[in-house]
XYZ file of N, CA and C in Angstrom:
498
model
N 14.135 -19.036 -33.139
C 14.771 -17.519 -32.473
C 15.655 -17.778 -31.508
N 17.096 -17.107 -30.818
C 16.770 -17.039 -29.692
C 17.060 -15.593 -28.886
N 16.533 -16.280 -28.098
C 15.896 -14.707 -27.040
C 17.611 -14.057 -26.741
N 16.977 -12.467 -26.741
C 18.250 -11.393 -25.830
C 18.374 -11.755 -24.450
N 18.923 -11.106 -24.137
C 19.861 -10.698 -23.188
C 17.904 -10.265 -22.182
N 17.436 -8.908 -23.162
C 16.302 -8.473 -22.527
C 15.171 -9.306 -21.848
N 15.237 -10.398 -23.100
C 13.808 -10.704 -22.649
C 14.320 -12.234 -21.825
N 15.069 -12.990 -21.341
C 15.500 -13.605 -20.062
C 15.445 -13.189 -19.316
N 16.095 -11.790 -19.171
C 15.685 -10.873 -17.975
C 13.752 -10.698 -17.621
N 13.669 -9.983 -19.007
C 12.093 -9.756 -17.806
C 11.335 -10.957 -18.067
N 11.638 -12.177 -17.843
C 11.232 -13.294 -18.219
C 11.318 -13.851 -16.311
N 13.094 -13.515 -15.837
C 13.282 -13.647 -14.717
C 12.620 -13.113 -13.681
N 12.369 -10.981 -14.204
C 11.479 -10.169 -13.164
C 10.816 -10.978 -12.754
N 9.493 -11.713 -14.120
C 8.496 -11.650 -13.983
C 8.117 -13.052 -13.554
N 8.579 -14.253 -13.054
C 9.061 -15.030 -12.444
C 9.248 -14.693 -11.202
N 10.064 -13.617 -10.539
C 10.086 -13.325 -9.176
C 9.275 -12.230 -8.978
N 8.150 -11.698 -9.901
C 6.759 -11.144 -8.975
C 5.903 -12.024 -9.055
N 5.783 -13.052 -9.696
C 4.974 -13.862 -9.436
C 5.591 -15.127 -8.126
N 6.196 -15.178 -7.886
C 6.628 -15.982 -6.793
C 6.111 -15.528 -5.626
N 6.651 -13.855 -5.552
C 6.619 -13.430 -4.080
C 5.603 -13.023 -4.166
N 4.619 -12.774 -5.581
C 2.868 -12.400 -4.625
C 2.109 -13.793 -4.556
N 3.305 -15.067 -4.935
C 2.562 -16.466 -4.529
C 2.876 -16.127 -2.759
N 4.084 -15.449 -2.525
C 4.624 -16.383 -0.879
C 3.568 -14.754 -0.309
N 3.576 -14.028 -1.209
C 2.163 -12.606 -0.078
C 0.834 -13.618 -0.096
N 0.430 -14.479 -0.579
C -0.475 -15.104 -0.407
C -0.330 -15.952 0.495
N 0.054 -17.025 0.507
C 0.447 -17.375 1.359
C 0.748 -17.121 2.922
N 1.325 -16.454 2.951
C 1.220 -15.093 4.796
C -0.601 -14.882 4.615
N -1.497 -14.749 3.601
C -2.648 -14.339 4.395
C -3.338 -15.112 4.996
N -2.966 -16.106 5.342
C -3.683 -17.358 5.941
C -2.315 -17.448 7.308
N -1.343 -18.074 7.048
C -0.011 -18.530 7.724
C 0.076 -17.020 9.072
N 0.507 -16.280 8.770
C 0.948 -15.310 9.215
C -0.501 -14.278 9.947
N -0.654 -13.808 8.714
C -2.261 -12.161 9.395
C -3.463 -13.277 9.558
N -3.695 -13.562 10.415
C -4.458 -14.424 11.015
C -5.743 -13.602 11.181
N -6.085 -12.772 11.413
C -6.709 -11.115 11.653
C -7.648 -11.151 10.838
N -9.037 -10.737 10.441
C -9.151 -9.860 9.373
C -9.124 -8.571 9.354
N -8.360 -8.442 8.269
C -8.039 -6.403 8.133
C -9.377 -5.964 8.363
N -10.657 -5.941 7.877
C -11.649 -4.962 8.427
C -11.873 -4.911 9.714
N -11.443 -6.134 10.932
C -11.685 -5.772 12.501
C -9.948 -5.644 13.011
N -9.382 -5.406 12.262
C -8.234 -4.414 12.529
C -8.711 -2.936 12.968
N -9.117 -2.740 11.128
C -9.710 -1.371 10.961
C -11.030 -1.054 12.013
N -11.971 -1.770 11.707
C -13.081 -1.169 13.106
C -12.190 -1.609 14.497
N -11.886 -2.137 14.795
C -11.139 -2.049 16.317
C -9.971 -0.801 16.883
N -9.078 -0.751 15.186
C -8.561 0.483 15.823
C -8.751 1.939 15.542
N -9.895 1.833 15.211
C -11.140 3.276 14.759
C -9.554 3.994 13.377
N -9.328 3.040 12.836
C -8.948 3.680 11.108
C -9.650 4.519 10.572
N -9.317 6.334 10.413
C -10.190 7.048 9.765
C -10.090 6.848 7.716
N -9.225 5.626 7.606
C -9.695 5.575 6.041
C -9.609 6.956 5.360
N -10.304 6.914 4.535
C -10.176 7.801 3.278
C -11.457 8.644 2.899
N -12.534 8.470 3.782
C -13.762 8.546 3.252
C -14.417 9.961 3.100
N -13.675 11.185 4.153
C -13.162 12.943 3.673
C -12.545 13.032 2.544
N -11.748 12.300 1.802
C -11.314 12.601 0.240
C -12.425 11.996 -0.371
N -13.185 11.413 -0.195
C -14.538 11.231 -1.533
C -15.379 12.107 -1.292
N -15.287 12.966 0.608
C -16.612 13.711 -0.055
C -16.290 15.303 -1.008
N -13.962 14.988 -1.012
C -13.955 16.343 -1.715
C -13.972 16.373 -2.863
N -14.078 15.032 -3.471
C -13.633 14.973 -4.985
C -15.491 14.344 -5.394
N -16.463 14.378 -4.630
C -17.959 14.831 -5.399
C -17.954 13.824 -5.973
N -18.776 14.938 -6.368
C -19.059 14.015 -7.913
C -18.532 13.896 -9.762
N -18.773 13.117 -10.644
C -17.781 13.252 -11.735
C -16.279 14.156 -11.708
N -15.515 13.486 -10.558
C -14.273 13.878 -10.200
C -13.166 12.792 -11.202
N -13.528 12.209 -12.031
C -12.838 11.458 -12.768
C -12.958 12.090 -14.560
N -13.979 12.523 -14.874
C -14.206 13.473 -15.974
C -13.549 14.547 -16.172
N -12.108 14.870 -16.980
C -12.040 15.655 -17.391
C -12.355 16.421 -18.621
N -13.644 15.904 -19.447
C -13.792 15.993 -21.120
C -13.933 17.467 -20.587
N -14.622 18.389 -19.650
C -15.275 19.461 -19.610
C -14.655 20.596 -18.802
N -14.619 21.323 -18.942
C -13.584 22.703 -18.345
C -14.267 22.975 -17.156
N -14.523 21.499 -16.854
C -15.385 22.032 -15.083
C -14.470 22.182 -14.064
N -14.609 22.646 -12.612
C -13.565 22.465 -12.139
C -14.437 21.568 -10.659
N -14.080 21.861 -9.492
C -14.090 20.311 -8.954
C -15.180 20.585 -8.085
N -16.713 19.852 -8.000
C -17.603 19.709 -6.788
C -17.746 18.851 -5.938
N -17.336 19.139 -4.725
C -17.186 18.328 -3.679
C -18.486 17.567 -2.997
N -19.074 16.962 -2.967
C -20.321 16.467 -1.958
C -20.302 17.566 -0.333
N -19.071 17.168 0.528
C -19.036 18.785 1.365
C -17.714 19.158 1.416
N -18.610 21.205 1.043
C -17.961 22.055 1.254
C -17.491 22.345 2.416
N -18.074 21.365 3.025
C -16.833 22.072 4.052
C -15.245 20.651 3.966
N -15.231 20.445 3.720
C -14.467 19.527 3.664
C -12.940 19.990 3.466
N -13.326 20.843 1.663
C -11.965 21.541 0.881
C -11.955 22.956 1.294
N -10.968 22.905 1.976
C -10.862 24.595 2.285
C -10.161 25.362 0.648
N -10.576 26.900 1.331
C -11.181 27.254 0.045
C -9.658 28.058 -1.083
N -9.020 27.582 -0.297
C -7.909 27.903 -1.607
C -7.518 26.121 -2.679
N -7.697 25.044 -2.020
C -7.842 24.498 -3.332
C -9.322 24.318 -3.969
N -10.482 24.783 -3.457
C -11.399 25.257 -4.168
C -10.763 26.106 -5.492
N -10.365 27.584 -4.866
C -9.905 28.032 -6.080
C -9.237 27.531 -7.448
N -8.297 27.037 -6.625
C -7.251 26.356 -7.464
C -7.855 25.072 -8.861
N -9.212 25.227 -8.333
C -9.734 23.553 -8.990
C -10.918 24.145 -9.499
N -10.712 25.311 -9.716
C -11.845 25.835 -10.966
C -11.853 25.368 -12.511
N -10.883 24.359 -12.857
C -10.979 24.783 -14.106
C -10.266 22.654 -14.431
N -10.618 22.442 -15.562
C -10.007 20.940 -15.626
C -8.345 20.952 -15.170
N -8.134 21.084 -15.630
C -6.501 20.922 -15.525
C -6.624 21.293 -13.440
N -6.905 22.023 -12.878
C -6.622 22.965 -11.430
C -7.298 21.699 -10.679
N -8.569 20.475 -11.543
C -9.607 19.416 -10.532
C -8.717 18.115 -10.990
N -7.947 18.163 -11.902
C -6.677 16.887 -12.429
C -5.820 16.909 -11.466
N -5.386 18.362 -10.665
C -4.305 18.113 -10.030
C -4.631 17.651 -8.533
N -5.791 18.274 -8.345
C -6.219 18.209 -7.471
C -6.712 16.903 -6.733
N -7.204 16.177 -8.120
C -7.174 14.895 -7.811
C -6.309 13.839 -8.004
N -4.883 14.585 -8.201
C -4.371 13.462 -8.444
C -3.439 13.985 -6.581
N -3.727 14.877 -6.153
C -3.142 15.278 -5.058
C -3.456 14.047 -3.871
N -5.261 14.521 -4.024
C -6.270 13.595 -3.105
C -5.658 12.429 -3.233
N -5.910 10.840 -4.078
C -5.727 10.195 -4.777
C -4.104 9.830 -4.161
N -3.072 10.234 -4.259
C -1.919 10.083 -3.990
C -1.819 9.755 -2.058
N -2.952 10.478 -1.153
C -3.126 10.902 0.286
C -3.770 9.854 0.074
N -4.586 9.501 -0.371
C -5.494 7.841 -0.248
C -4.276 6.852 -0.258
N -3.319 6.784 -1.034
C -2.767 5.910 -1.196
C -1.669 5.333 -0.235
N -1.256 6.857 -0.047
C -0.384 6.762 1.656
C -1.267 6.263 2.726
N -2.337 6.742 3.456
C -3.150 6.397 4.411
C -3.585 4.974 3.752
N -4.075 4.494 2.644
C -4.097 3.040 2.896
C -3.401 1.992 3.130
N -1.320 2.669 2.166
C -0.398 1.757 2.439
C -0.308 1.312 4.366
N -0.350 2.917 4.839
C 0.130 2.763 6.485
C -0.680 1.822 6.616
N -2.283 1.906 7.096
C -3.313 0.574 7.313
C -2.332 -0.358 7.115
N -2.283 -1.103 5.424
C -2.417 -2.083 5.339
C -0.038 -2.463 6.489
N 0.183 -1.869 6.199
C 1.755 -2.295 6.801
C 1.640 -2.228 8.689
N 0.891 -0.887 8.745
C 0.191 -0.929 10.694
C 0.048 -2.815 10.886
N -1.061 -2.813 9.589
C -2.101 -4.191 9.916
C -0.899 -5.424 9.660
N -0.415 -5.628 8.906
C 0.618 -6.393 9.097
C 1.217 -6.428 9.985
N 1.945 -4.926 10.331
C 3.020 -5.719 11.530
C 2.744 -6.063 12.333
N 1.352 -5.583 12.881
C 0.787 -6.153 14.220
C 0.427 -7.455 14.585
N 0.685 -8.392 13.105
C 0.491 -9.079 12.866
C 1.167 -10.737 13.395
N 2.343 -9.521 12.292
C 4.009 -9.992 12.955
C 4.338 -10.078 14.409
N 4.008 -8.654 14.966
C 4.167 -9.559 16.517
C 3.764 -10.282 17.059
N 2.354 -10.447 16.712
C 1.424 -11.618 17.472
C 2.207 -12.844 17.258
N 2.662 -13.385 15.948
C 3.164 -14.302 15.618
C 4.785 -14.185 16.141
N 5.191 -13.597 16.771
C 6.476 -13.606 16.960
C 6.562 -13.795 18.701
N 5.611 -12.936 19.181
C 5.077 -13.340 20.290
C 4.917 -14.578 21.018
N 3.706 -15.377 19.731
C 3.775 -16.551 19.859
C 4.237 -17.393 19.838
N 6.210 -17.442 18.749
C 6.883 -18.519 19.133
C 7.174 -18.825 19.651
N 7.875 -16.861 20.764
C 8.519 -16.835 22.151
C 8.255 -18.133 23.476
N 6.503 -17.600 23.358
C 5.941 -17.877 24.239
C 5.789 -20.147 24.212
N 6.408 -20.583 22.945
C 6.168 -21.988 22.828
C 7.325 -22.431 23.336
N 8.535 -20.820 23.936
C 9.581 -21.918 23.624
C 10.482 -21.915 22.725
N 11.747 -21.617 22.707
C 13.113 -21.520 21.894
C 13.612 -22.368 22.185
N 13.562 -23.227 23.023
C 14.351 -24.991 23.576
C 14.009 -26.242 23.615
N 14.184 -27.218 23.369
C 13.243 -28.576 22.886
C 13.438 -28.530 21.132
N 13.054 -29.898 20.929
C 13.355 -30.669 19.804
C 12.584 -29.690 18.953
N 12.083 -29.067 18.792
C 11.849 -27.983 17.622
C 12.423 -26.767 18.061
N 13.348 -26.020 18.890
C 13.669 -25.234 18.728
C 14.685 -24.451 17.474
N 14.893 -25.353 16.289
C 15.638 -25.158 15.421
C 14.191 -24.519 14.644
N 13.629 -25.148 15.021
C 12.544 -24.589 13.307
C 11.660 -23.490 14.596
N 11.429 -23.457 15.178
C 11.446 -21.693 15.932
C 12.177 -21.610 15.815
N 13.350 -20.990 16.039
C 14.557 -19.907 15.365
C 14.401 -19.618 14.025
N 14.551 -20.379 14.046
C 14.083 -20.296 11.866
C 12.576 -19.325 12.005
N 11.747 -19.476 12.325
C 10.483 -18.880 12.245
C 10.590 -17.375 12.585
N 11.432 -17.307 14.057
C 11.754 -16.341 14.722
C 12.206 -14.953 13.751
N 13.308 -16.158 13.153
C 14.165 -15.135 12.009
C 13.020 -14.745 10.860
N 12.361 -15.236 10.206
C 11.844 -15.174 9.052
C 10.718 -14.673 9.234
N 9.748 -13.955 10.777
C 9.488 -13.161 11.359
C 9.868 -11.721 11.874
N 10.761 -11.999 11.923
C 11.784 -10.199 12.139
C 11.636 -9.734 10.562
N 12.625 -10.591 9.516
C 13.134 -10.275 8.442
C 11.446 -9.764 7.790
N 10.303 -10.091 8.122
C 9.281 -9.644 7.281
C 9.489 -8.247 8.625
N 8.722 -8.465 9.659
C 9.031 -7.170 10.379
C 10.026 -5.891 9.662
N 11.412 -5.886 9.143
C 12.278 -5.311 8.876
C 11.749 -4.917 7.592
N 11.364 -5.306 6.608
C 10.736 -5.216 5.276
C 9.877 -3.628 5.676
N 8.948 -4.874 5.988
C 7.927 -3.784 6.218
C 8.320 -2.519 6.942
N 9.782 -2.392 7.727
C 10.063 -0.426 7.700
C 10.372 0.021 7.108
N 11.169 -0.049 5.722
C 10.804 0.244 4.766
C 10.223 1.019 4.264
N 11.220 1.954 3.356
C 10.056 3.144 2.656
C 10.216 2.456 0.889
N 9.163 2.518 0.000
C 9.387 2.561 -1.405
C 8.913 3.048 -1.977
N 9.787 3.493 -3.293
C 9.919 4.707 -4.069
C 9.172 4.518 -4.965
N 7.937 4.936 -5.709
C 7.189 4.429 -7.000
C 7.283 5.710 -7.843
N 7.614 6.094 -8.862
C 7.632 7.326 -9.584
C 6.721 7.048 -10.609
N 6.059 8.835 -10.696
C 5.367 9.231 -11.873
C 5.693 9.990 -12.700
N 5.251 10.575 -13.199
C 5.495 11.227 -14.229
C 5.680 12.981 -13.121
N 6.624 13.812 -13.988
C 6.122 15.478 -12.831
C 5.088 16.057 -13.765
N 5.119 16.728 -13.038
C 3.571 17.658 -12.958
C 3.526 18.882 -12.618
N 4.878 19.286 -11.867
C 4.864 20.364 -11.570
C 5.807 21.071 -12.839
N 5.563 22.368 -13.526
C 6.313 22.928 -14.679
C 7.415 24.065 -14.192
N 6.816 24.973 -13.187
C 6.892 25.521 -12.621
C 9.069 25.931 -11.872
N 9.849 26.681 -12.460
C 11.136 26.535 -12.089
C 11.510 26.301 -10.425
């Protein structure tokens, strides 16, 4: 049976996603040479440990109509504690905290990649843009600058609306 246009597009999108993920994996050794763990340790990245102190135990269990039980009560403010008194309030607080975790981790990864790209740009500039390999060096410089430009873009991910108030 003949494929529909939607099936062809779906397959093309999958091929493009696979190509991009393979390309990103290849960058892990060619451009991103420093370990991410070293970057986090050297730059004193805070991470998101405080978020998990707020989440506490059984933060994923919404089957009981219980509020949030933080591991450290000093990490959560009174307003959030009062709002998360039941399973719905707890779910909304968990969603908010996980969004913060995603934002924090995305910033850390982006900062790491940007610093590594900057280091590779400096290496290319030091090797010189003249001589027999000048065309390759210029191409590499343009590729790195484009990667840096892509990291400066914002990405929007959509998720269902959770606010019901007008």
